[in-house]
XYZ file of C-alpha atoms in Angstrom:
271
model
C 110.994 79.876 -3.793
C 114.660 79.511 -2.854
C 117.064 80.741 -5.527
C 120.750 80.055 -6.073
C 122.318 83.362 -7.063
C 125.799 83.696 -8.578
C 127.092 87.261 -8.414
C 130.057 88.873 -10.131
C 132.078 91.477 -8.187
C 133.711 94.130 -10.372
C 131.182 96.235 -12.225
C 128.326 94.354 -10.552
C 128.400 94.827 -6.780
C 131.642 96.799 -6.747
C 132.280 100.100 -8.525
C 135.842 101.160 -9.256
C 134.877 104.769 -8.606
C 132.732 104.444 -5.489
C 133.377 100.997 -4.006
C 130.401 98.991 -2.713
C 127.313 100.868 -1.606
C 125.550 100.260 1.685
C 122.365 99.521 -0.269
C 124.060 96.635 -2.063
C 125.493 95.251 1.183
C 122.077 95.400 2.831
C 120.427 93.735 -0.175
C 122.868 90.816 0.013
C 122.211 90.402 3.736
C 118.441 90.605 3.188
C 118.523 88.068 0.350
C 120.339 85.636 2.624
C 117.866 86.276 5.445
C 115.098 85.455 2.966
C 116.580 81.991 2.494
C 118.405 82.297 -0.819
C 121.830 80.825 -1.579
C 124.396 83.457 -2.558
C 127.694 82.739 -4.285
C 130.422 85.047 -5.503
C 131.337 84.285 -9.124
C 134.339 86.393 -10.039
C 137.420 86.630 -12.183
C 139.350 87.614 -9.055
C 141.437 84.941 -7.390
C 140.563 84.096 -3.788
C 143.446 86.185 -2.447
C 141.982 89.286 -4.106
C 138.603 88.990 -2.382
C 138.708 91.922 0.008
C 137.608 91.951 3.635
C 134.396 93.873 2.883
C 133.154 91.152 0.550
C 134.379 88.449 2.927
C 132.236 89.996 5.668
C 129.026 89.448 3.684
C 126.980 86.229 4.056
C 128.029 84.458 0.877
C 127.662 80.677 0.908
C 130.627 80.125 -1.353
C 133.060 81.477 -3.896
C 133.823 80.718 -7.516
C 137.107 82.548 -8.048
C 139.716 83.008 -10.775
C 136.940 82.648 -13.376
C 136.171 79.132 -12.150
C 139.640 77.814 -11.287
C 139.050 77.956 -7.511
C 135.836 76.912 -5.754
C 135.023 76.835 -2.060
C 131.995 76.742 0.226
C 131.908 77.442 3.946
C 135.708 77.900 3.972
C 136.203 74.430 2.469
C 138.174 74.339 -0.785
C 136.467 71.988 -3.233
C 138.672 72.701 -6.224
C 141.722 74.818 -6.973
C 143.360 74.356 -10.346
C 146.835 75.848 -10.186
C 148.970 76.616 -13.197
C 151.970 74.231 -13.280
C 155.054 75.813 -11.751
C 157.132 75.193 -14.882
C 154.481 76.957 -16.989
C 154.318 79.902 -14.590
C 158.082 80.387 -14.580
C 158.215 80.109 -18.377
C 155.529 82.801 -18.649
C 157.306 85.011 -16.112
C 160.458 84.850 -18.235
C 158.467 85.559 -21.390
C 156.657 88.616 -19.968
C 159.891 89.966 -18.508
C 161.553 89.646 -21.918
C 158.542 91.358 -23.540
C 158.628 94.141 -20.924
C 154.962 93.527 -20.169
C 153.836 94.047 -16.592
C 152.216 91.029 -14.982
C 150.323 89.998 -11.866
C 149.877 86.391 -10.744
C 146.863 85.630 -8.557
C 146.285 82.536 -6.458
C 144.199 81.305 -3.523
C 146.577 82.723 -0.914
C 148.845 85.316 -2.518
C 149.084 87.925 -5.250
C 152.504 88.147 -6.930
C 153.640 91.195 -8.923
C 156.574 92.275 -10.974
C 157.360 95.983 -10.520
C 155.542 97.166 -13.649
C 152.551 94.921 -12.985
C 152.188 96.239 -9.449
C 152.339 99.835 -10.654
C 149.592 99.290 -13.225
C 147.491 97.067 -10.964
C 147.189 99.795 -8.338
C 147.055 102.767 -10.711
C 143.287 103.239 -10.317
C 143.632 103.629 -6.558
C 146.049 106.525 -7.053
C 143.264 108.726 -8.373
C 142.647 111.040 -5.425
C 138.907 110.889 -6.052
C 138.933 107.122 -5.595
C 141.334 106.603 -2.705
C 138.819 106.873 0.128
C 136.292 104.599 -1.600
C 138.970 102.020 -2.375
C 140.644 101.857 1.053
C 138.323 99.217 2.575
C 138.713 97.087 -0.545
C 142.499 97.012 -0.824
C 144.277 93.666 -0.733
C 145.763 93.051 2.740
C 149.530 93.480 2.684
C 150.203 89.983 4.011
C 148.678 88.565 0.809
C 150.985 90.580 -1.464
C 154.350 89.275 -2.663
C 156.832 90.142 -5.368
C 157.116 87.756 -8.308
C 160.639 86.767 -7.275
C 159.187 85.094 -4.167
C 157.241 82.664 -6.348
C 160.514 81.353 -7.721
C 161.644 80.585 -4.176
C 159.092 77.847 -3.737
C 155.596 79.296 -3.269
C 153.325 77.373 -5.658
C 150.092 79.340 -5.663
C 148.876 80.707 -9.025
C 145.467 80.211 -10.661
C 145.651 83.029 -13.195
C 147.713 85.818 -14.744
C 146.918 89.444 -15.447
C 149.096 90.966 -18.151
C 149.625 94.624 -19.025
C 151.052 95.053 -22.558
C 152.371 98.381 -23.811
C 149.846 98.897 -26.600
C 147.216 97.050 -28.620
C 149.724 95.540 -31.067
C 151.796 94.290 -28.154
C 148.648 92.762 -26.666
C 147.840 90.951 -29.911
C 151.371 89.579 -30.142
C 151.265 88.251 -26.587
C 147.858 86.641 -27.100
C 149.116 84.923 -30.261
C 152.188 83.657 -28.438
C 150.383 82.166 -25.443
C 146.912 81.195 -26.671
C 148.016 77.639 -27.505
C 148.858 77.028 -23.863
C 146.141 78.963 -22.046
C 142.643 80.309 -22.534
C 142.745 84.104 -22.712
C 139.960 86.281 -21.395
C 140.436 89.643 -23.054
C 138.787 92.676 -21.469
C 137.341 94.887 -24.231
C 138.354 98.515 -23.958
C 141.397 97.737 -21.855
C 144.942 96.807 -22.803
C 145.250 94.563 -19.781
C 143.901 91.039 -20.002
C 143.747 87.934 -17.852
C 144.081 84.267 -18.619
C 143.432 80.916 -16.987
C 143.957 77.296 -18.124
C 141.884 75.713 -20.883
C 138.454 74.491 -19.785
C 138.064 77.003 -16.961
C 135.056 79.334 -16.868
C 132.514 80.696 -14.429
C 129.877 78.498 -16.082
C 131.934 75.371 -15.405
C 132.348 76.513 -11.811
C 128.596 76.903 -11.424
C 127.978 73.488 -12.987
C 130.397 72.020 -10.453
C 128.510 73.566 -7.518
C 125.087 72.696 -8.936
C 126.165 69.049 -9.083
C 128.075 69.054 -5.794
C 125.263 70.676 -3.802
C 122.476 68.975 -5.771
C 120.912 72.321 -6.662
C 117.987 72.679 -9.047
C 119.232 74.391 -12.190
C 115.760 75.868 -12.691
C 116.400 78.072 -9.657
C 119.809 79.429 -10.720
C 120.406 83.128 -11.351
C 123.583 84.819 -12.552
C 124.411 88.534 -12.469
C 127.372 90.086 -14.280
C 128.683 92.756 -16.606
C 131.786 91.594 -18.472
C 132.716 89.210 -21.260
C 133.924 86.627 -18.748
C 130.275 86.475 -17.603
C 128.931 85.458 -21.017
C 129.037 81.714 -20.415
C 127.677 82.113 -16.884
C 124.665 84.140 -18.024
C 124.007 81.669 -20.827
C 124.191 78.655 -18.498
C 122.011 79.787 -15.582
C 118.232 79.708 -15.789
C 118.011 83.494 -15.478
C 120.897 85.638 -16.667
C 120.963 89.269 -15.546
C 123.220 91.874 -17.150
C 124.119 95.104 -15.417
C 123.150 98.371 -17.081
C 126.866 99.074 -17.513
C 127.498 95.654 -19.086
C 129.169 95.227 -22.455
C 126.686 95.021 -25.322
C 127.417 91.350 -26.017
C 126.631 90.547 -22.375
C 123.286 92.325 -22.572
C 122.464 90.364 -25.718
C 122.691 86.981 -23.965
C 120.948 88.144 -20.774
C 117.304 87.516 -19.962
C 117.021 90.783 -18.066
C 119.043 94.014 -17.956
C 119.061 95.823 -14.631
C 120.366 99.267 -13.717
C 123.985 100.432 -13.724
C 126.352 99.485 -10.884
C 126.399 103.172 -9.892
C 122.611 102.960 -9.498
C 122.717 99.804 -7.346
C 121.608 97.572 -10.194
C 121.817 94.432 -8.057
C 119.357 95.935 -5.573
C 116.979 96.802 -8.409
C 117.216 93.252 -9.801
C 116.617 91.682 -6.378
C 113.546 93.852 -5.866
C 112.263 93.157 -9.382
C 112.524 89.397 -8.785
C 111.149 89.556 -5.226
C 114.444 88.265 -3.855
C 114.172 91.009 -1.242
């Protein structure tokens, strides 16, 4: 029976220490050959989807945690943060000396500190080779100052406070205006407008494509996958998922380093 599978990227099909394995790539191709619908469902904005993932046979993308949705290269929805709000937040984070990254459908904008922290993982010499194919193309990268010169293209922010107290202060200051998605175990956090979530993105596609909810599957690992795994008919948590994600899942597969998506596909006879 044809399934509609919504797949997270980071920590699910992509490891930040080893990249994406050939087994996972082959499993995605095989699942598509077997007639299933495959959709990316990620916190990344569209501009941060790397060329490796773009080369795989996904039917569509739910990006920026639900703020941007497209199928077959057709944009169905892209909720941008208002320019006045973005510039106000840029001024606020600059004053707070918090690094920030602004992601949109076309570009990624950084301030200097945000860019340094955003790419810090890739500086680990043990990760450089694995990360190279997944780096954001240079033509998609811009400095934050370029946004002020007229480019209106931001779905979400990533913020890098200096410590946990600084993080709490920033969240208190901005939570009235935006919905914060805090990443447990990490000082950095991301936020999108109120009402945006991966689950809402999936609901949109289920309605738009007239899909049967009974055949929906979601796979993820992080707290921004909680609503997605609760909404779909079958929620799958990665072995490396946060405990609260495993608690809402119907099935827990293996770790991303053990090709957990492949194991789940085989377990469910997707491949």
